[in-house]
Short mmCIF file of C-alpha atoms and ligand atoms in Angstrom, two decimals:
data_model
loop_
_atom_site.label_atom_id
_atom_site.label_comp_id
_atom_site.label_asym_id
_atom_site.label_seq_id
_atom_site.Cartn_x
_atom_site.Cartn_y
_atom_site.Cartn_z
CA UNK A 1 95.14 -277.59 -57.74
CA UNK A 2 98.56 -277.36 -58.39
CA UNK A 3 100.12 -273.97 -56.88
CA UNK A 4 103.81 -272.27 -57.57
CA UNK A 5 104.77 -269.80 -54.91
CA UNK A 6 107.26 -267.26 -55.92
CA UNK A 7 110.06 -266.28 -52.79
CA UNK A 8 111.86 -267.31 -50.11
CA UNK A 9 111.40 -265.46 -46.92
CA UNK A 10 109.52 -265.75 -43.74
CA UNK A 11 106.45 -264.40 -45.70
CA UNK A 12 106.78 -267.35 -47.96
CA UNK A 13 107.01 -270.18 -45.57
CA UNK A 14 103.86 -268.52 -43.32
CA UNK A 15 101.41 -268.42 -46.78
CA UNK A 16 102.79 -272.37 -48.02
CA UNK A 17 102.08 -273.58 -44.20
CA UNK A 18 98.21 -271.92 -45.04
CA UNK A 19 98.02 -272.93 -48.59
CA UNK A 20 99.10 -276.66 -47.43
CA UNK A 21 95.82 -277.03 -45.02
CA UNK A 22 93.97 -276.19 -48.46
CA UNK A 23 91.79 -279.16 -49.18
CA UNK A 24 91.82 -277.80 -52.67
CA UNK A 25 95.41 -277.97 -52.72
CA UNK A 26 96.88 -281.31 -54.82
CA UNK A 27 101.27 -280.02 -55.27
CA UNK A 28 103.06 -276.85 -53.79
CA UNK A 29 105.71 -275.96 -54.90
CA UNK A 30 108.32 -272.66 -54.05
CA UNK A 31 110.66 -271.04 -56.16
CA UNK A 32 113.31 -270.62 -54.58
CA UNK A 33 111.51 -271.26 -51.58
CA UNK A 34 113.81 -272.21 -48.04
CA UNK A 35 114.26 -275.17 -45.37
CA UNK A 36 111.36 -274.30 -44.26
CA UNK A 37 109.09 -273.93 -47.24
CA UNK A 38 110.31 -277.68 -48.14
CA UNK A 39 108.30 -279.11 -44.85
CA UNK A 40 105.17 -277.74 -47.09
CA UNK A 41 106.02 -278.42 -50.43
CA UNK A 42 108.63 -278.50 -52.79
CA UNK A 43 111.28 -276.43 -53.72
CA UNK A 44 112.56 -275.24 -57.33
CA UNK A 45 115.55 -273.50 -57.50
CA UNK A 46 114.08 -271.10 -60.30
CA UNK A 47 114.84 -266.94 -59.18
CA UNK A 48 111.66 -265.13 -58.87
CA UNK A 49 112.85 -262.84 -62.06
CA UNK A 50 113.40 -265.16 -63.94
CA UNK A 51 110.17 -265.32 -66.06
CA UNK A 52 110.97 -267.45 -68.78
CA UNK A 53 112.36 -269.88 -66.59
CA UNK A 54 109.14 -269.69 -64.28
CA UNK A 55 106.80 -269.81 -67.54
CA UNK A 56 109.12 -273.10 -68.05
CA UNK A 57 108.30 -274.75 -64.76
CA UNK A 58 104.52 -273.79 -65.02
CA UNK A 59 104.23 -275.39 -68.19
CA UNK A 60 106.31 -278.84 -66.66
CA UNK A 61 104.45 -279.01 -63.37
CA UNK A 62 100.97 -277.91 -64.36
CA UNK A 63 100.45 -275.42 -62.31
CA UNK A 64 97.07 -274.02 -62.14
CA UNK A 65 97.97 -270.60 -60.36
CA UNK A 66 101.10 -268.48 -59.13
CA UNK A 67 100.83 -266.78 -56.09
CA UNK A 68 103.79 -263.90 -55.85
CA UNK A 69 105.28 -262.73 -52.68
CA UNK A 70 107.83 -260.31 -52.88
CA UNK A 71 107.83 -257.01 -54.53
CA UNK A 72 110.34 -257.12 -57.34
CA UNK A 73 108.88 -259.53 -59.44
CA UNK A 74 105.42 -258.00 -59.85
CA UNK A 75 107.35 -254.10 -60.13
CA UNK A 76 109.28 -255.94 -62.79
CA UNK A 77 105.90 -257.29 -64.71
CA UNK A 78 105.30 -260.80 -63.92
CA UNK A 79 101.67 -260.53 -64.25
CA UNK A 80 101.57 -258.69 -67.46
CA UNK A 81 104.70 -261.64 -68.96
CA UNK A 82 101.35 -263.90 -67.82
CA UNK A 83 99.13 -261.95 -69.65
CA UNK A 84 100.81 -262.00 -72.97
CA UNK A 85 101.77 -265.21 -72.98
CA UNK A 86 99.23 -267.55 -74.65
CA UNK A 87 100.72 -270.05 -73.27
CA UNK A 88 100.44 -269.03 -69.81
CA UNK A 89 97.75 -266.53 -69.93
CA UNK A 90 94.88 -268.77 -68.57
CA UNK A 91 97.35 -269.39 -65.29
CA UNK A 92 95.67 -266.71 -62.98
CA UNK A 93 98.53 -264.69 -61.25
CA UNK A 94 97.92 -263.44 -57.93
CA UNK A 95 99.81 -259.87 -57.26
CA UNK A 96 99.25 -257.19 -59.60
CA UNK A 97 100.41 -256.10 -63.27
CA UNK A 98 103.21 -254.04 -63.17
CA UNK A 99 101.11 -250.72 -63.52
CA UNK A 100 99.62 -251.01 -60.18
CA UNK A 101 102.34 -252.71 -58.65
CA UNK A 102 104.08 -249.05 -59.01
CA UNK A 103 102.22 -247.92 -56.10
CA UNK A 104 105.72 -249.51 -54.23
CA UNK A 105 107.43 -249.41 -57.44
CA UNK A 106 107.91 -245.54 -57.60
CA UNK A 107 107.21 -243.38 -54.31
CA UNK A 108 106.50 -240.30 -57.12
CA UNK A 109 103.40 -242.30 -58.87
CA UNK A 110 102.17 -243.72 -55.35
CA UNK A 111 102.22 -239.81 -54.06
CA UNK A 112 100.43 -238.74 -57.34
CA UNK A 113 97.89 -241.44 -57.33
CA UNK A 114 97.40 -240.13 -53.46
CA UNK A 115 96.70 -236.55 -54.24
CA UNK A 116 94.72 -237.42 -57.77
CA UNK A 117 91.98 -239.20 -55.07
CA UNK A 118 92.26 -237.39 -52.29
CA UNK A 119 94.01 -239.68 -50.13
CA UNK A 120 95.86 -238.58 -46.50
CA UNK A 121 99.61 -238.50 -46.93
CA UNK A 122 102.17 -236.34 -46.01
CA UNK A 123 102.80 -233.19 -48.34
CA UNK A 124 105.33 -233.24 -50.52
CA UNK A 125 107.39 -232.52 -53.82
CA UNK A 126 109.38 -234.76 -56.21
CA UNK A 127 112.34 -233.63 -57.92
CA UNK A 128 115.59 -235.05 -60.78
CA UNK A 129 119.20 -233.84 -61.36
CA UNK A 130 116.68 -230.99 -64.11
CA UNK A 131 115.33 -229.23 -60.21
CA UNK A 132 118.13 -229.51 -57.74
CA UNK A 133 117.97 -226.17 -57.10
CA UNK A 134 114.50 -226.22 -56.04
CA UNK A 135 114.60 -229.10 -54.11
CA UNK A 136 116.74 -226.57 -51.95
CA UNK A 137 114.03 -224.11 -51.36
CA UNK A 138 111.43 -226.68 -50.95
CA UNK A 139 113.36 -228.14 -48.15
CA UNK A 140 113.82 -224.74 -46.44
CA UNK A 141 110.09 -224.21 -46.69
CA UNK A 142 110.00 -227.42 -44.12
CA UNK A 143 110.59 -227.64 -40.65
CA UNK A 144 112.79 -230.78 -39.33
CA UNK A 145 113.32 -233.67 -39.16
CA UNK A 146 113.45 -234.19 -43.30
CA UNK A 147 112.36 -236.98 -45.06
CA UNK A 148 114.07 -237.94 -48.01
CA UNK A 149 112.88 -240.95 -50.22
CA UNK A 150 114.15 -243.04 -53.24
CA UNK A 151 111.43 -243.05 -55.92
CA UNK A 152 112.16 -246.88 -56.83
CA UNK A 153 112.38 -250.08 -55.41
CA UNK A 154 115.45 -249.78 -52.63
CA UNK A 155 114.74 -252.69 -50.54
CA UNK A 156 113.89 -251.13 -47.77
CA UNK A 157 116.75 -248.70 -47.24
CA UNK A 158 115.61 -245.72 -49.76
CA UNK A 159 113.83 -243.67 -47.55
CA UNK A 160 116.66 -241.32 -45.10
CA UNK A 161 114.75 -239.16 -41.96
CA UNK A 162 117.30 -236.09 -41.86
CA UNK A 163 117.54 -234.33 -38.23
CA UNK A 164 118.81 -230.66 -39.84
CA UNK A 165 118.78 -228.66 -43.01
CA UNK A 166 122.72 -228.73 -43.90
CA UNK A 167 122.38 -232.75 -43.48
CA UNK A 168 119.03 -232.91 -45.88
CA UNK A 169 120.33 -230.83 -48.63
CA UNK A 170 123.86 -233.11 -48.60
CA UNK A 171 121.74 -236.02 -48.72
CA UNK A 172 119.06 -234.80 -51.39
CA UNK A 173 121.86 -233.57 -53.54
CA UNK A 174 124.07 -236.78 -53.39
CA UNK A 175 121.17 -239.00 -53.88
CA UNK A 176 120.07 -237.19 -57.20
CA UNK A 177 123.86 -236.65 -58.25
CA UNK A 178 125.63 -239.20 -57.37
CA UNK A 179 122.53 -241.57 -57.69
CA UNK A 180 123.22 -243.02 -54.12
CA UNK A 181 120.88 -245.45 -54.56
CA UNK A 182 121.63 -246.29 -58.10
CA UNK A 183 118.46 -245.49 -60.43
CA UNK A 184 116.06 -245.73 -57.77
CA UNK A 185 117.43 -242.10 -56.68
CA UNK A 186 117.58 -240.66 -60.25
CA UNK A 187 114.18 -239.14 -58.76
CA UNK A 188 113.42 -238.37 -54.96
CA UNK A 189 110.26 -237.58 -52.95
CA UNK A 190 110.77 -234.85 -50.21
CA UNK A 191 108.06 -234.81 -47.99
CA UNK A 192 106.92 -233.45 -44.82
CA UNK A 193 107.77 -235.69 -41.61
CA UNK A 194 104.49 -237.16 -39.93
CA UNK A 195 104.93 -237.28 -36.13
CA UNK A 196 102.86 -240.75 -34.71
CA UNK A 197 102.82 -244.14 -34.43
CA UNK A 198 102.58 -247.08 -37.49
CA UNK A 199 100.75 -249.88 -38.15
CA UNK A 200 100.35 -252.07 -41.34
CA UNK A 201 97.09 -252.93 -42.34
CA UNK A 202 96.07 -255.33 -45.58
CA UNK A 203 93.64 -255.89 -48.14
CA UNK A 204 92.93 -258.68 -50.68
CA UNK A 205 91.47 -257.74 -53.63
CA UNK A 206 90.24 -258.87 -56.77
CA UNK A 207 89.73 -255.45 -58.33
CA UNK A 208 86.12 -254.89 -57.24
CA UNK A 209 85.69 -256.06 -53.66
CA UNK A 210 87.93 -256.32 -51.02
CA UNK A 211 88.49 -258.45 -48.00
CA UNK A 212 90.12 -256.47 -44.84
CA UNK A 213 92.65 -258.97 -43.31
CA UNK A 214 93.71 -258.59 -40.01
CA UNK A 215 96.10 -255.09 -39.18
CA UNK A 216 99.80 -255.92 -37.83
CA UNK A 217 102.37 -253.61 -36.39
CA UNK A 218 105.66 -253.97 -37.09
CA UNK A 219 108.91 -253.22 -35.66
CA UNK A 220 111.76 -252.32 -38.20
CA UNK A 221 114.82 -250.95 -36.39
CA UNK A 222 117.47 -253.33 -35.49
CA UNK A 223 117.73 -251.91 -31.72
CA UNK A 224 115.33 -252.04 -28.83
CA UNK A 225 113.38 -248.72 -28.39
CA UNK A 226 113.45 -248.33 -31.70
CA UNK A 227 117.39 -247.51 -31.88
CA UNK A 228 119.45 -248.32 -35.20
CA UNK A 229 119.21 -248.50 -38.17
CA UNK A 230 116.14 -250.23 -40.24
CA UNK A 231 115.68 -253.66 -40.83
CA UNK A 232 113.12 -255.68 -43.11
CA UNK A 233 111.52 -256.39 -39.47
CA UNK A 234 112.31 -257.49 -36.60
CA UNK A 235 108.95 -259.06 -35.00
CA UNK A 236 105.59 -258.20 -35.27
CA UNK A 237 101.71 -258.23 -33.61
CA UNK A 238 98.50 -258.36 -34.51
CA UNK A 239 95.95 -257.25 -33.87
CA UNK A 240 97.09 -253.96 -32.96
CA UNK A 241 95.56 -251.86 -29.89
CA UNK A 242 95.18 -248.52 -31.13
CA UNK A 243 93.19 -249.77 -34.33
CA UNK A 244 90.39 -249.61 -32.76
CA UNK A 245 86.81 -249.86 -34.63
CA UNK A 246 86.55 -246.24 -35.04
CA UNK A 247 90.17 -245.99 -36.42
CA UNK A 248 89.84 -248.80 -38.32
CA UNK A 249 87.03 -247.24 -40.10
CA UNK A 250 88.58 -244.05 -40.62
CA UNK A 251 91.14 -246.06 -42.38
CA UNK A 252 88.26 -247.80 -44.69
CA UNK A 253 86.44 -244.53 -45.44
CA UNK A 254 89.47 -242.21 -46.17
CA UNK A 255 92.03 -244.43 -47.25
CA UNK A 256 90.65 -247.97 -48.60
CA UNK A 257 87.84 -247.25 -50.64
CA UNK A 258 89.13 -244.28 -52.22
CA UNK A 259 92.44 -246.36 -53.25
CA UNK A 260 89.83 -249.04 -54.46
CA UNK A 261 88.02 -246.18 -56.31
CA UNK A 262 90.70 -244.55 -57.79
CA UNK A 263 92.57 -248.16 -59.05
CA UNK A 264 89.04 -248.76 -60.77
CA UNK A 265 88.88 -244.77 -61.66
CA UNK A 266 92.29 -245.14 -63.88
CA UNK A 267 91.33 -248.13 -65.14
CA UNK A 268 93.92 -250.59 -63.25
CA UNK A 269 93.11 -254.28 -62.76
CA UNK A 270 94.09 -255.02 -59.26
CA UNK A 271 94.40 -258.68 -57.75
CA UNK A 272 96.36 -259.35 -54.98
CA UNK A 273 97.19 -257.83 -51.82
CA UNK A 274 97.86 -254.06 -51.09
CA UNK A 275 99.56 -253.44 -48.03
CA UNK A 276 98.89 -249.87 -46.26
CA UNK A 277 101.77 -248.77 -44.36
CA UNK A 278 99.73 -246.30 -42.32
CA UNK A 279 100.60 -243.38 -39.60
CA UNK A 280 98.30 -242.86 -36.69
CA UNK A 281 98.38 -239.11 -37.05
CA UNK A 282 96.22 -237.31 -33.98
CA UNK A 283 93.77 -240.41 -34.39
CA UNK A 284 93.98 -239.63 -38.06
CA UNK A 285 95.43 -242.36 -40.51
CA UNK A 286 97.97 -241.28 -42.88
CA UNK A 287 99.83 -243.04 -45.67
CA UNK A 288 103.20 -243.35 -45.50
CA UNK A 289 103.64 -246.07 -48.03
CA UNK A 290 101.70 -248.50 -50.17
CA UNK A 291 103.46 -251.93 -51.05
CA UNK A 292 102.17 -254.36 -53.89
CA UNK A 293 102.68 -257.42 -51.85
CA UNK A 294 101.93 -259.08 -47.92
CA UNK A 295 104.53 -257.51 -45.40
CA UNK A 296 107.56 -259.50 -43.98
CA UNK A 297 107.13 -260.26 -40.60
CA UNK A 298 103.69 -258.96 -41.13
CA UNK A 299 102.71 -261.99 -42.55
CA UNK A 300 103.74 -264.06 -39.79
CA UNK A 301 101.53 -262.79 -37.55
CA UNK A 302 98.88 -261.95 -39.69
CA UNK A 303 98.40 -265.53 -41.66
CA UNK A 304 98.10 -267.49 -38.80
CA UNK A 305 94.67 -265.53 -37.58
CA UNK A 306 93.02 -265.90 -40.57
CA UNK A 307 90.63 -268.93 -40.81
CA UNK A 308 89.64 -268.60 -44.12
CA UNK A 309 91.11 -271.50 -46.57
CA UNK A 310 93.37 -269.68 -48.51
CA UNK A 311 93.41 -271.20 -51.85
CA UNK A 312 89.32 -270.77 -52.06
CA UNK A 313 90.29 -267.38 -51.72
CA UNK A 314 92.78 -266.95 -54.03
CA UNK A 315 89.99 -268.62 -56.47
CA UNK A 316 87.79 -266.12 -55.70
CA UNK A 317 90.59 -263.59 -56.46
CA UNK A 318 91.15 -264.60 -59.98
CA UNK A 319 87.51 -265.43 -60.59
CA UNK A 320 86.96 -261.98 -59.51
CA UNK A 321 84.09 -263.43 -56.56
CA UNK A 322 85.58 -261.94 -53.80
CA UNK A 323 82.03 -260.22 -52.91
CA UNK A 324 80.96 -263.75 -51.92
CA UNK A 325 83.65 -264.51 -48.95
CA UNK A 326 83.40 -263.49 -45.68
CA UNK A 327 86.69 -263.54 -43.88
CA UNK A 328 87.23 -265.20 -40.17
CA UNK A 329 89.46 -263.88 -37.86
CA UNK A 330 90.94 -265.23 -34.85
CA UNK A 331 90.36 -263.06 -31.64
CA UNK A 332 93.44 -264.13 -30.36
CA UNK A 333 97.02 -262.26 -30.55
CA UNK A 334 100.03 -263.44 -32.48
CA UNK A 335 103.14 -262.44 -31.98
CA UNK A 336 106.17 -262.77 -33.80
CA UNK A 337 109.99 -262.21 -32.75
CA UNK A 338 112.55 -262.74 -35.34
CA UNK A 339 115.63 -264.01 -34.72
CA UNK A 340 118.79 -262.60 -37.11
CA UNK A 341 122.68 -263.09 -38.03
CA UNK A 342 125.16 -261.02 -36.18
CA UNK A 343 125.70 -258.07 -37.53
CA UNK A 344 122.69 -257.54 -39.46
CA UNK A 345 121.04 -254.94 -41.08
CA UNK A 346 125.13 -255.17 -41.90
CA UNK A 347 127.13 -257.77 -43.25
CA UNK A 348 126.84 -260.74 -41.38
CA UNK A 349 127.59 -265.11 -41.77
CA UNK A 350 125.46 -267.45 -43.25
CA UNK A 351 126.06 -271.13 -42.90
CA UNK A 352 125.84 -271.47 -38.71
CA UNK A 353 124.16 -274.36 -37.99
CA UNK A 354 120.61 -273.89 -36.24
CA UNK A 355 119.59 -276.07 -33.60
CA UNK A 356 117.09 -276.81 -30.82
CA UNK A 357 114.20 -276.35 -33.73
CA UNK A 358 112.69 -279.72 -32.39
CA UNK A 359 112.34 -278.54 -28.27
CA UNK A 360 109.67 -275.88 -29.50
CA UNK A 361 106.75 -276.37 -27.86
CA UNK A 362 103.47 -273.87 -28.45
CA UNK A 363 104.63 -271.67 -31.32
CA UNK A 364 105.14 -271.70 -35.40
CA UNK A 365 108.59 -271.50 -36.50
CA UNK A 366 108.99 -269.61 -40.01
CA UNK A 367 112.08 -270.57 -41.67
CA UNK A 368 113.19 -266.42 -43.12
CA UNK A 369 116.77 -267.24 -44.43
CA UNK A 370 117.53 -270.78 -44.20
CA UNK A 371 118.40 -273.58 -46.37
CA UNK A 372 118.67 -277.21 -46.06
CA UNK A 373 123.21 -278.41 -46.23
CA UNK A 374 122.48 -281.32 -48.28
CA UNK A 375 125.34 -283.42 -47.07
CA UNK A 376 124.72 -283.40 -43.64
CA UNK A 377 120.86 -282.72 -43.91
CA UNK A 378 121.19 -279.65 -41.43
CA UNK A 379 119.45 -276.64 -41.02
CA UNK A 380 121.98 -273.59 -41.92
CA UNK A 381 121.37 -270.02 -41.94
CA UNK A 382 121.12 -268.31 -45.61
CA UNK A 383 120.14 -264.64 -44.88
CA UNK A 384 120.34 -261.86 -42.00
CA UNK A 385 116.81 -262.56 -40.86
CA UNK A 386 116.95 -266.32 -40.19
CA UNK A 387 114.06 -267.54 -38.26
CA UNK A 388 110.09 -266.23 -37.32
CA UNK A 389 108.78 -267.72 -34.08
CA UNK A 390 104.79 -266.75 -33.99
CA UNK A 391 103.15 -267.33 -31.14
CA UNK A 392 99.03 -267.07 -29.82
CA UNK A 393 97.67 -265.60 -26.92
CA UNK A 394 94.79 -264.42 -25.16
CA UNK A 395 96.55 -261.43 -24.72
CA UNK A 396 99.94 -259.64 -26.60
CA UNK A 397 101.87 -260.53 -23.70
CA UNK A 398 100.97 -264.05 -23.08
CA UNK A 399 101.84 -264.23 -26.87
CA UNK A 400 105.11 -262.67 -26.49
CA UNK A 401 106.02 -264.72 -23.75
CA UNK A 402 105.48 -267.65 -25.58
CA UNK A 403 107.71 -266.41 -28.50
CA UNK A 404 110.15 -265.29 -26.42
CA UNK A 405 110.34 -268.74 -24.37
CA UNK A 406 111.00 -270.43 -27.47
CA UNK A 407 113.37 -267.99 -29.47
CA UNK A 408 115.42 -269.00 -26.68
CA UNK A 409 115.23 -272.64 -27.58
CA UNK A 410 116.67 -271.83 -31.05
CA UNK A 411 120.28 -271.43 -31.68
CA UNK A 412 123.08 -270.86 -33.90
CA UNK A 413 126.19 -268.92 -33.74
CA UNK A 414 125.70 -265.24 -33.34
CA UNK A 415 121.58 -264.71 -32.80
CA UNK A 416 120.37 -261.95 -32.47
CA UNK A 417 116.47 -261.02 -31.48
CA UNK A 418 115.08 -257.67 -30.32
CA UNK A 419 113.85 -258.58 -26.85
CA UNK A 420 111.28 -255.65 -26.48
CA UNK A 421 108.98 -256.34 -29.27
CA UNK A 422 105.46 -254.64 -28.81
CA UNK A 423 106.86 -252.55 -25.87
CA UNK A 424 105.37 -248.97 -27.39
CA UNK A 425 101.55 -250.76 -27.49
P1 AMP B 501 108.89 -246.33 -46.26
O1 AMP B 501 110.00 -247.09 -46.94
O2 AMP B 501 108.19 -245.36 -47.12
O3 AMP B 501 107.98 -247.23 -45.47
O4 AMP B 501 109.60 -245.49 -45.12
C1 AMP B 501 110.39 -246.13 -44.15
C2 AMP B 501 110.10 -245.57 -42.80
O5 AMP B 501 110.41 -244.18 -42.77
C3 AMP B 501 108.64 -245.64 -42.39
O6 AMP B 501 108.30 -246.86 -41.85
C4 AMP B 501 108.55 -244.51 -41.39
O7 AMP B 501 109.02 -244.93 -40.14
C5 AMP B 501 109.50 -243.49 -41.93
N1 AMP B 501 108.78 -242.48 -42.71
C6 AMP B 501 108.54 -242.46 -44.02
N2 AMP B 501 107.86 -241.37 -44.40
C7 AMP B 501 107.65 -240.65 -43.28
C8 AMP B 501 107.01 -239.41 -43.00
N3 AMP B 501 106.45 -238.67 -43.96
N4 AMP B 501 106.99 -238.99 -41.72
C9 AMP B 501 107.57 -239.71 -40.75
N5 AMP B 501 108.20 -240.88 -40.94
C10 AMP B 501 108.25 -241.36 -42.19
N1 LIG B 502 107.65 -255.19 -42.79
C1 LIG B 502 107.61 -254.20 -43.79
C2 LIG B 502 107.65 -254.69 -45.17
O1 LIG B 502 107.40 -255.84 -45.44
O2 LIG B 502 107.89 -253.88 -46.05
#
């Protein structure tokens, strides 16, 4: 088979490093894809959004199925352009149509859907520049902190936890009135803060059955304790302690299978993954967040425990025959530390030179934001998160020290790794 991955991240270079073990696998190729991806497969320098020029290289490389990893393409309709092309249409997509893929598309619909079928999240209210006013009252009628949140896609940085009243209702009205966060706040969710601790835990699906992949926890803030402001992830474990079997099937019962039921319920073909960002509420599991796509560094951890060959999944996905696999999990931890430019989650350089790649011993390096100089043929860095190290162990800290022993190895001009990753497990 000939496969096109869509993105360019960490999460990217983890799933081509999987899909390349694939016996069924004849060509990868990534679009855009990084330095790292290219060790896999190769690159296209296509942009995930653009969909005629994707339908283009589909049609030239004979690809037999797209696999998408990042959000914004699917919220934007990739699968459905698929769908209505004849052309293209018997090229199975894997991520959803842009219906379901609102679930992270539009905070509003993903809280609707939520209360339609019963499902744990916080309470809350949704309001425009028509309900200002009572956006005020609602907010009075909480108790701090507040939680504030985009309705659309804001990579990452929509959502604002407000310590008192005066600094909520500045923030709620300058969202909705001066659109702070351009469309994506033309409409925000208040809601009610949950007090407890997060993990991220991931389905496949290909509409009717599910697989349950292995749970990760993530750590987003850029400083250790959890201090700073919010990343897209600074490293990352799995499995994680505290999901233990009875959690874990609290989380199937109340949260999986009726999200499962209600997709079917409303008539929405899902295929792909659905990430449950999940609060551990009282031993209670509460969503915070659903996301249309694998999480980033999530996936780094996550991937590499799975023993399942991915493509024969993905098969199964679009064949709808997911009832039939049985996934395989490794009982060992990963963990992941990811190393970033100075100055990041603000601006920060690209183009240092990373070195010392080749004295890893004992751990997977996932290229995040990298690409390859092609006069020199080095290694340069191309984003704010730059490199994944993933790491196994027998136990979380055998797997950290690992990651840790090699981050160190790695170097360009201005890393910067959080050095306390799993500390609150
Ligand atoms: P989100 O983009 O929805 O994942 O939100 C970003 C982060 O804000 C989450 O990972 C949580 O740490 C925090 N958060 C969001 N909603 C709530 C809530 N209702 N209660 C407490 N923390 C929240
Ligand atoms: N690590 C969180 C995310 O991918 O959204």
């Amino acid at each position: 088979m000939n496969i096109l991955l869509l993105g360019s991240g960490g999460r990217e270079h983890a799933l081509a490093w999987k899909l390349s073990q694939s016996p069924l696998l004849t060509n990868l190729y990534i679009a855009p894809g990084n330095a790292g991806t290219a060790l896999f497969g190769k690159n296209i320098p296509v942009s995930v959004n653009d969909f005629p020029a994707v339908k283009a290289t589909v049609l030239n490389l004979k690809i037999n199925m797209v696999i998408v990893g990042p959000e914004d393409p699917l919220v934007n309709g990739i699968h459905d352009f698929f769908k209505a092309d004849p052309d293209i249409q018997h090229v199975p997509v894997i991520g959803p149509v842009k219906q379901a893929a609102m679930l992270e598309g539009s905070k509003d619909f993903a809280k609707q859907f939520m209360h339609r079928h019963g499902i744990p999240t916080a309470r809350y209210q949704t309001f425009d520049r028509t309900n200002i006013h009572e956006g005020h009252h609602f907010l009075k009628s909480l108790s701090p902190p507040y939680v504030l949140k985009a309705d659309g896609l804001a990579a990452g940085k929509g959502v604002l936890i407000c310590k008192t009243l005066e600094e909520a209702t500045r923030e709620f009205t300058g969202m909705l009135e001066e659109e702070r966060f351009g469309p994506a706040s033309q409409k925000v969710v208040i809601e009610e803060f949950l007090a407890g601790i997060e993990l991220s835990v991931f389905i496949l699906t290909d509409g009717k059955n599910y697989l349950l992949l292995p749970e990760a926890k993530d750590y987003k803030k850029i400083g250790e304790g959890d201090t700073g402001p919010n990343t897209g992830g600074m490293g990352s474990v799995s499995p994680v302690p505290f999901a233990d079997t009875l959690f874990m099937d609290k989380v199937e019962q109340q949260v999986i299978k009726p999200t499962m039921h209600g997709l079917r319920a409303e008539g929405i073909d899902y295929k792909g993954f659905i990430f449950f960002g999940l609060i551990k509420v009282n031993d209670h599991p509460f969503v915070i967040e659903y996301n249309c796509r694998m999480g980033d560094p999530e996936t780094e951890s996550v991937i590499p425990r799975i023993q399942n060959d991915l493509v024969r999944l993905f098969n199964a996905v679009a064949n709808q025959s997911l009832e039939t696999e049985i996934i395989s999990v490794s009982p060992l931890t990963t963990a992941t530390v990811m190393l970033v430019a100075e100055g990041y989650p603000n601006a920060y350089e690209k183009g240092m030179v990373i070195t010392g790649q080749e004295q890893v011993v004992g751990s997977l390096v996932f290229h995040a934001g990298t690409k390859l100089n092609p006069v020199t043929g080095e290694t340069v860095a191309n984003g704010g998160r730059v490199m994944a190290v993933t790491s196994f162990g027998k136990t979380m800290h055998e797997a950290l020290a690992k990651s840790y022993e090699n981050a160190a190895k790695i170097d360009f001009k201005g890393k910067h790794y959080r050095k306390d990753i799993g500390f609150d497990l």
